[in-house]
Amino acid sequence: MMKLRDRAAFAFKALVDPDWIKKLATAAGWVYDSAAGMSVTAESAMRISTVNACVRIIAETCASLPLDIYHRLASGGREVSRTHPLYTVLHMRPNPWQTSFDWRVQLFTHLLLRGNYYALALDHGDMLVDDLIPMNPDTAKIEQLPDYSLRYAFTGRNGEMLGPFPRPGVRVLHVRGLSSDGILGRSVIGDARESFGAALATQEYTGKYWQNGATPSGVIKIKSKLAKGQADLIREAWIDDHGGAGNSNKVHVLGDDAAFEKISVTAEDAQFIETRRFQRADIAGLFRVPMFLLQSDSNTATYASAEQFMLSFTIHCIRPWIVNLEQALHRQLFTAPEWYFPEHNLDAILRGDIKSRYEAYQIARNQGILSKNEVRAKENENPLTDPAENGDSHLSLAEIQNAKKKEAGL
């Protein structure tokens, strides 16, 4: 419960300075003022359609990739370890109320908008993580100790202080984005506040333009002198008939020698379309999302170029984010990192059409690079179990033909 003294202090601040909450939020790094006069936050930025689309595309694409745990073999190879204690946590159930997909969508959303993701890694004293509890990044407080380790504290939902962490049974999973000091990730919303502020201002201005717009627009000219208040009455009558998009092109009857002179100002004349198109490309560039994924009206994308755009999107946008997560998980959660490691499977978004895949499989099979069962696994098919089918054989086509010749005595 908040003490009476604290309540009085908050009330006094509100009376003296009505903007004190906004100033506090700005000082804490939750709100960024822009030259366009708009206060930019992670939440207000999501009201920009391009930001919303970019965040959803990246977060949902990354979260949809299979996340497996691999065991390093003594031979230098690797195999999926479904018995590892973290497999269920990362692959299926990170906590009692989220799926792995839900959890990773939230994780990447925090990274994209705020630059940091925090979760409490809970165990039962055996160093094996059972739950990952997401924390609000806006309430995080980080302190670097003399031994260079980091100590974390958070504000709970009811205003209580949580921490400091780590402590027995609780560690902190901290995934950071682009960082200047190696401790805190930088927020793209804060770094590019002018771009987002201009987009918010344009979006608000456009909404008010259409809300208050009168179509047809122009000037009502009356030859006789108007009495006091008549101009307001005529203006109100006109707005009642034509204000808003629903009254567009409605017929209006004028009297008393009145004439309407049309002054047409379209959205294109006001450069709304060009401005918003530029802002869309600007924001997409900040998130490294190809324009064709945003349903752009650009005519430059073809089927062939779209495939290359997807490859570029995977390499330059998706891959850095998932590698960042993999390494953070590996460093902070794994107790035997020399033998086990997490990794996403990118095959799902890198594979081409079925004809191209099958041709690649045929080449790999003929060269002895892949076995039949490895090819079937990539296509989510069950393995061949009949020994006569040689499902696990890595012999090349030439080796198979030579073996048949020897059997035939040739």
Coordinates of C-alpha atoms in Angstrom, one line a residue:
M1 CA 0.0 0.0 0.0
M2 CA 1.2 3.5 -0.8
K3 CA 1.9 5.6 2.3
L4 CA -0.1 8.8 3.1
R5 CA 3.1 10.8 2.8
D6 CA 3.8 9.4 -0.7
R7 CA 0.2 10.1 -1.8
A8 CA 0.5 13.7 -0.6
A9 CA 3.8 14.1 -2.5
F10 CA 2.3 12.8 -5.8
A11 CA -0.7 15.0 -5.4
F12 CA 1.5 18.1 -4.8
K13 CA 3.6 17.4 -7.9
A14 CA 0.5 17.0 -10.0
L15 CA -0.8 20.4 -8.8
V16 CA 2.4 22.3 -9.2
D17 CA 3.5 20.7 -12.6
P18 CA 0.8 18.8 -14.5
D19 CA 3.4 17.4 -16.9
W20 CA 5.6 15.9 -14.1
I21 CA 4.6 12.3 -15.0
K22 CA 5.7 13.0 -18.6
K23 CA 8.9 14.5 -17.4
L24 CA 9.6 11.6 -15.1
A25 CA 9.0 9.1 -18.0
T26 CA 11.3 11.1 -20.2
A27 CA 14.0 11.2 -17.6
A28 CA 13.6 7.4 -17.1
G29 CA 14.0 6.8 -20.8
W30 CA 10.4 5.6 -21.5
V31 CA 9.4 8.6 -23.6
Y32 CA 11.4 10.4 -26.3
D33 CA 10.4 13.9 -27.5
S34 CA 10.8 14.6 -31.2
A35 CA 11.2 17.8 -33.2
A36 CA 7.8 17.1 -34.8
G37 CA 6.2 17.8 -31.4
M38 CA 5.2 14.2 -30.8
S39 CA 6.2 12.2 -27.7
V40 CA 7.5 8.8 -29.0
T41 CA 7.2 5.7 -26.8
A42 CA 7.4 2.0 -27.7
E43 CA 3.6 1.9 -27.3
S44 CA 2.9 5.0 -29.4
A45 CA 5.3 3.8 -32.1
M46 CA 3.3 0.6 -32.5
R47 CA 0.4 2.8 -33.7
I48 CA 2.4 3.5 -36.8
S49 CA 1.3 0.9 -39.3
T50 CA 4.8 0.4 -40.7
V51 CA 6.3 -0.1 -37.2
N52 CA 3.6 -2.5 -36.3
A53 CA 4.0 -4.5 -39.5
C54 CA 7.9 -4.6 -39.2
V55 CA 7.8 -5.7 -35.5
R56 CA 5.2 -8.4 -36.3
I57 CA 7.1 -9.7 -39.3
I58 CA 10.4 -10.0 -37.5
A59 CA 9.1 -11.2 -34.2
E60 CA 6.7 -13.8 -35.6
T61 CA 9.2 -15.1 -38.2
C62 CA 11.9 -15.6 -35.6
A63 CA 9.4 -17.1 -33.1
S64 CA 8.1 -19.6 -35.7
L65 CA 11.6 -21.1 -36.3
P66 CA 12.2 -24.4 -34.6
L67 CA 14.5 -23.9 -31.6
D68 CA 16.3 -27.1 -30.7
I69 CA 19.1 -28.1 -28.3
Y70 CA 22.0 -30.0 -29.7
H71 CA 24.6 -32.3 -28.1
R72 CA 28.2 -32.0 -29.4
L73 CA 29.5 -35.5 -30.3
A74 CA 33.1 -36.6 -29.7
S75 CA 33.4 -37.1 -33.5
G76 CA 32.8 -33.4 -34.1
G77 CA 29.2 -33.8 -35.2
R78 CA 26.0 -33.1 -33.3
E79 CA 22.5 -34.5 -32.6
V80 CA 19.3 -33.1 -31.2
S81 CA 19.1 -33.6 -27.4
R82 CA 15.4 -33.9 -26.5
T83 CA 16.3 -35.2 -23.0
H84 CA 18.1 -32.0 -22.0
P85 CA 16.4 -30.3 -19.1
L86 CA 16.1 -27.0 -21.1
Y87 CA 14.6 -28.6 -24.1
T88 CA 11.0 -28.5 -22.8
V89 CA 11.5 -25.0 -21.4
L90 CA 12.8 -23.5 -24.7
H91 CA 11.0 -25.7 -27.2
M92 CA 7.5 -26.0 -25.6
R93 CA 6.8 -24.4 -22.2
P94 CA 8.9 -21.5 -20.9
N95 CA 6.5 -20.7 -18.1
P96 CA 3.0 -21.8 -17.0
W97 CA 1.0 -19.4 -19.2
Q98 CA 3.1 -19.0 -22.4
T99 CA 4.0 -21.3 -25.3
S100 CA 7.4 -21.1 -26.8
F101 CA 6.0 -19.1 -29.7
D102 CA 4.2 -16.6 -27.4
W103 CA 7.3 -16.2 -25.3
R104 CA 9.7 -15.6 -28.2
V105 CA 7.3 -13.1 -29.9
Q106 CA 7.3 -11.1 -26.7
L107 CA 11.1 -11.4 -26.4
F108 CA 11.7 -10.1 -29.9
T109 CA 9.1 -7.4 -29.6
H110 CA 10.9 -6.1 -26.5
L111 CA 14.2 -6.2 -28.3
L112 CA 12.9 -4.5 -31.4
L113 CA 11.1 -1.7 -29.5
R114 CA 13.1 -1.3 -26.3
G115 CA 16.5 -2.8 -27.1
N116 CA 16.5 -5.2 -24.0
Y117 CA 14.6 -8.3 -22.9
Y118 CA 14.7 -9.5 -19.3
A119 CA 13.4 -12.7 -17.7
L120 CA 13.8 -14.3 -14.3
A121 CA 15.2 -17.9 -14.8
L122 CA 13.9 -19.9 -11.9
D123 CA 15.3 -23.2 -10.6
H124 CA 14.9 -25.3 -7.5
G125 CA 18.5 -25.0 -6.4
D126 CA 19.8 -27.6 -8.9
M127 CA 20.9 -25.0 -11.5
L128 CA 18.3 -26.5 -13.9
V129 CA 16.0 -23.8 -15.2
D130 CA 12.3 -24.6 -14.8
D131 CA 10.6 -21.3 -15.7
L132 CA 11.4 -18.1 -17.6
I133 CA 9.3 -15.2 -16.2
P134 CA 9.3 -12.1 -18.4
M135 CA 10.0 -8.8 -16.7
N136 CA 8.9 -5.3 -17.8
P137 CA 12.1 -3.7 -19.4
D138 CA 10.8 -0.2 -18.5
T139 CA 11.2 -1.0 -14.8
A140 CA 14.7 -2.6 -14.9
K141 CA 17.6 -1.2 -12.9
I142 CA 21.1 -2.5 -13.6
E143 CA 24.2 -2.0 -11.6
Q144 CA 27.7 -3.1 -12.5
L145 CA 29.6 -4.3 -9.5
P146 CA 33.4 -3.9 -8.9
D147 CA 34.0 -7.4 -10.2
Y148 CA 32.2 -6.3 -13.5
S149 CA 29.2 -8.7 -12.9
L150 CA 25.7 -7.2 -13.3
R151 CA 23.1 -6.9 -10.6
Y152 CA 19.4 -6.5 -11.6
A153 CA 16.3 -5.2 -9.9
F154 CA 12.8 -4.7 -11.2
T155 CA 9.5 -3.0 -10.1
G156 CA 6.6 -5.5 -9.8
R157 CA 3.1 -5.0 -11.0
N158 CA 1.9 -3.6 -7.7
G159 CA 4.9 -1.3 -7.3
E160 CA 7.0 -3.7 -5.1
M161 CA 10.7 -3.9 -5.6
L162 CA 11.9 -7.3 -7.0
G163 CA 15.5 -8.2 -6.4
P164 CA 18.4 -7.8 -6.4
F165 CA 19.2 -10.6 -8.7
P166 CA 21.0 -13.0 -9.2
R167 CA 20.5 -14.9 -6.0
P168 CA 20.0 -18.6 -5.1
G169 CA 17.3 -20.1 -7.3
V170 CA 16.9 -17.0 -9.5
R171 CA 19.1 -15.8 -12.4
V172 CA 18.4 -13.1 -15.0
L173 CA 18.2 -13.8 -18.7
H174 CA 19.2 -10.5 -20.3
V175 CA 19.1 -10.3 -24.1
R176 CA 20.3 -7.0 -25.5
G177 CA 20.2 -5.4 -28.9
L178 CA 22.7 -3.0 -30.4
S179 CA 24.7 -1.7 -27.4
S180 CA 27.2 1.1 -26.9
D181 CA 28.4 0.1 -23.4
G182 CA 27.9 -3.7 -23.5
I183 CA 25.4 -3.5 -20.6
L184 CA 22.3 -1.9 -22.0
G185 CA 20.8 -2.3 -25.5
R186 CA 19.9 0.8 -27.4
S187 CA 16.3 1.4 -28.4
V188 CA 15.7 2.0 -32.1
I189 CA 12.7 4.1 -31.0
G190 CA 15.0 6.4 -29.0
D191 CA 17.8 6.5 -31.6
A192 CA 15.5 7.3 -34.5
R193 CA 12.9 9.3 -32.6
E194 CA 12.7 12.0 -35.3
S195 CA 11.6 9.4 -37.9
F196 CA 9.0 7.9 -35.7
G197 CA 7.9 11.3 -34.4
A198 CA 7.4 12.6 -38.0
A199 CA 5.4 9.5 -38.9
L200 CA 3.2 10.0 -35.8
A201 CA 2.7 13.6 -36.6
T202 CA 1.9 12.9 -40.3
Q203 CA -0.5 10.1 -39.3
E204 CA -2.3 12.4 -36.8
Y205 CA -2.4 15.3 -39.3
T206 CA -3.8 13.1 -42.0
G207 CA -6.5 11.8 -39.7
K208 CA -7.6 15.3 -38.7
Y209 CA -7.4 16.4 -42.3
W210 CA -10.0 13.8 -43.3
Q211 CA -12.0 14.2 -40.1
N212 CA -12.4 17.9 -40.6
G213 CA -12.4 18.0 -44.4
A214 CA -15.4 19.4 -46.3
T215 CA -16.0 18.0 -49.8
P216 CA -16.5 19.9 -51.9
S217 CA -14.1 22.4 -50.3
G218 CA -13.9 26.1 -51.1
V219 CA -15.3 29.5 -50.2
I220 CA -18.9 30.7 -49.8
K221 CA -19.3 34.2 -51.2
I222 CA -22.3 36.3 -50.3
K223 CA -22.8 39.7 -51.9
S224 CA -24.8 41.3 -49.1
K225 CA -23.3 42.3 -45.8
L226 CA -23.7 39.7 -43.1
A227 CA -25.1 40.4 -39.7
K228 CA -23.1 39.4 -36.6
G229 CA -23.2 35.7 -36.2
Q230 CA -24.5 34.9 -39.6
A231 CA -21.1 33.7 -40.9
D232 CA -20.9 31.2 -38.1
L233 CA -24.3 29.9 -38.8
I234 CA -23.6 29.4 -42.5
R235 CA -20.3 27.8 -41.7
E236 CA -21.9 25.4 -39.2
A237 CA -24.6 24.5 -41.7
W238 CA -22.0 23.8 -44.3
I239 CA -19.9 21.6 -41.9
D240 CA -23.0 19.7 -40.8
D241 CA -23.8 18.9 -44.4
H242 CA -20.3 18.2 -45.7
G243 CA -18.0 17.5 -42.7
G244 CA -16.4 14.1 -42.6
A245 CA -15.9 11.4 -45.2
G246 CA -19.5 10.1 -44.9
N247 CA -20.8 13.4 -46.3
S248 CA -18.6 13.6 -49.3
N249 CA -20.3 15.0 -52.5
K250 CA -23.5 15.8 -50.7
V251 CA -25.6 18.4 -52.5
H252 CA -26.1 21.7 -50.7
V253 CA -28.5 24.5 -51.6
L254 CA -27.4 28.1 -51.3
G255 CA -29.6 31.2 -51.1
D256 CA -29.4 35.0 -50.6
D257 CA -27.2 35.6 -53.7
A258 CA -24.6 33.2 -52.3
A259 CA -22.1 31.5 -54.5
F260 CA -19.6 28.6 -53.8
E261 CA -16.1 28.9 -55.2
K262 CA -14.4 25.5 -55.2
I263 CA -10.8 25.3 -53.9
S264 CA -9.7 21.7 -54.3
V265 CA -6.8 20.5 -52.2
T266 CA -6.3 16.8 -52.6
A267 CA -4.1 14.5 -50.5
E268 CA -1.7 14.2 -53.5
D269 CA -1.4 18.0 -53.8
A270 CA -0.6 18.2 -50.1
Q271 CA 2.1 15.5 -50.7
F272 CA 0.6 13.2 -48.1
I273 CA 1.1 10.2 -50.2
E274 CA 4.7 10.9 -51.0
T275 CA 5.5 11.8 -47.5
R276 CA 4.0 8.6 -46.1
R277 CA 5.6 6.5 -48.8
F278 CA 9.0 8.0 -47.8
Q279 CA 8.3 7.4 -44.1
R280 CA 7.3 3.8 -44.8
A281 CA 10.6 3.1 -46.6
D282 CA 12.6 5.0 -43.9
I283 CA 11.1 2.9 -41.1
A284 CA 11.4 -0.3 -43.0
G285 CA 15.1 0.4 -43.5
L286 CA 15.5 0.9 -39.7
F287 CA 14.2 -2.6 -39.1
R288 CA 15.8 -4.1 -42.3
V289 CA 12.5 -5.4 -43.6
P290 CA 12.1 -5.6 -47.5
M291 CA 9.3 -3.3 -48.8
F292 CA 7.6 -6.1 -50.6
L293 CA 6.9 -7.8 -47.2
L294 CA 5.0 -4.7 -46.2
Q295 CA 2.6 -5.0 -49.2
S296 CA 4.3 -2.0 -50.8
D297 CA 2.8 -0.7 -54.1
S298 CA 6.3 -0.9 -55.6
N299 CA 6.4 -2.5 -59.0
T300 CA 10.1 -3.4 -58.8
A301 CA 9.7 -6.8 -57.1
T302 CA 9.4 -9.8 -59.4
Y303 CA 9.2 -13.5 -58.5
A304 CA 12.9 -13.9 -59.0
S305 CA 13.8 -10.7 -57.1
A306 CA 11.4 -11.6 -54.3
E307 CA 13.3 -14.8 -53.7
Q308 CA 16.5 -12.9 -53.4
F309 CA 14.9 -10.3 -51.2
M310 CA 13.8 -13.2 -48.9
L311 CA 17.3 -14.6 -48.8
S312 CA 18.6 -11.1 -48.0
F313 CA 15.9 -10.7 -45.3
T314 CA 16.9 -14.0 -43.8
I315 CA 20.7 -13.2 -43.8
H316 CA 20.7 -9.6 -42.8
C317 CA 17.6 -9.3 -40.6
I318 CA 16.4 -12.6 -39.1
R319 CA 19.8 -14.4 -38.7
P320 CA 21.4 -11.6 -36.5
W321 CA 18.5 -11.6 -34.2
I322 CA 18.3 -15.4 -33.7
V323 CA 22.1 -15.7 -33.3
N324 CA 21.9 -13.0 -30.6
L325 CA 19.3 -15.0 -28.8
E326 CA 21.1 -18.3 -29.2
Q327 CA 24.3 -16.9 -27.7
A328 CA 22.5 -15.2 -24.8
L329 CA 20.7 -18.4 -23.9
H330 CA 24.0 -20.4 -24.3
R331 CA 26.0 -18.1 -22.0
Q332 CA 23.4 -17.5 -19.3
L333 CA 21.3 -20.7 -19.0
F334 CA 23.5 -23.7 -20.0
T335 CA 25.5 -25.3 -17.2
A336 CA 27.5 -27.4 -19.7
P337 CA 28.0 -25.1 -22.6
E338 CA 31.0 -27.1 -24.0
W339 CA 28.7 -30.0 -24.7
Y340 CA 25.2 -28.5 -25.4
F341 CA 24.0 -25.5 -27.3
P342 CA 20.7 -24.1 -28.7
E343 CA 20.2 -23.3 -32.4
H344 CA 17.3 -22.3 -34.6
N345 CA 16.6 -24.2 -37.9
L346 CA 16.5 -21.8 -40.8
D347 CA 15.7 -24.4 -43.4
A348 CA 12.0 -23.6 -43.3
I349 CA 12.5 -20.0 -44.7
L350 CA 15.6 -20.7 -46.8
R351 CA 14.2 -23.6 -48.9
G352 CA 13.0 -22.8 -52.4
D353 CA 10.2 -24.3 -54.4
I354 CA 9.7 -28.1 -54.5
K355 CA 11.4 -28.5 -57.9
S356 CA 14.5 -26.7 -56.7
R357 CA 14.6 -28.6 -53.4
Y358 CA 14.3 -32.0 -55.1
E359 CA 17.0 -31.2 -57.6
A360 CA 19.3 -30.1 -54.7
Y361 CA 18.5 -33.3 -52.8
Q362 CA 19.3 -35.4 -55.9
I363 CA 22.7 -33.8 -56.3
A364 CA 23.5 -34.2 -52.6
R365 CA 22.3 -37.8 -52.6
N366 CA 24.3 -38.7 -55.8
Q367 CA 27.4 -37.2 -54.2
G368 CA 27.0 -39.0 -51.0
I369 CA 26.4 -35.9 -49.0
L370 CA 23.0 -36.8 -47.7
S371 CA 21.4 -40.2 -47.0
K372 CA 17.8 -41.0 -48.0
N373 CA 16.7 -40.7 -44.4
E374 CA 18.4 -37.3 -44.1
V375 CA 16.6 -36.1 -47.2
R376 CA 13.3 -37.4 -45.8
A377 CA 13.9 -35.7 -42.5
K378 CA 14.3 -32.4 -44.2
E379 CA 10.9 -32.9 -45.8
N380 CA 9.3 -34.0 -42.5
E381 CA 8.9 -37.6 -43.7
N382 CA 9.4 -40.7 -41.6
P383 CA 12.7 -42.6 -42.1
L384 CA 13.0 -45.8 -44.1
T385 CA 13.4 -48.7 -41.8
D386 CA 13.8 -51.6 -44.2
P387 CA 17.5 -52.5 -44.3
A388 CA 17.2 -53.4 -48.0
E389 CA 16.4 -49.7 -48.8
N390 CA 19.7 -48.5 -47.3
G391 CA 18.0 -45.4 -45.8
D392 CA 21.1 -44.4 -43.8
S393 CA 23.7 -45.1 -46.5
H394 CA 25.9 -42.1 -47.6
L395 CA 27.3 -43.9 -50.7
S396 CA 27.5 -41.8 -53.8
L397 CA 25.8 -42.9 -57.0
A398 CA 29.1 -43.9 -58.5
E399 CA 30.0 -46.0 -55.4
I400 CA 26.6 -47.7 -55.6
Q401 CA 27.0 -48.6 -59.3
N402 CA 30.6 -49.9 -58.7
A403 CA 29.3 -52.1 -55.8
K404 CA 26.6 -53.5 -58.1
K405 CA 29.2 -54.3 -60.8
K406 CA 31.3 -56.2 -58.2
E407 CA 28.3 -58.2 -57.1
A408 CA 27.6 -59.1 -60.7
G409 CA 31.2 -60.1 -61.3
L410 CA 31.8 -57.4 -63.9

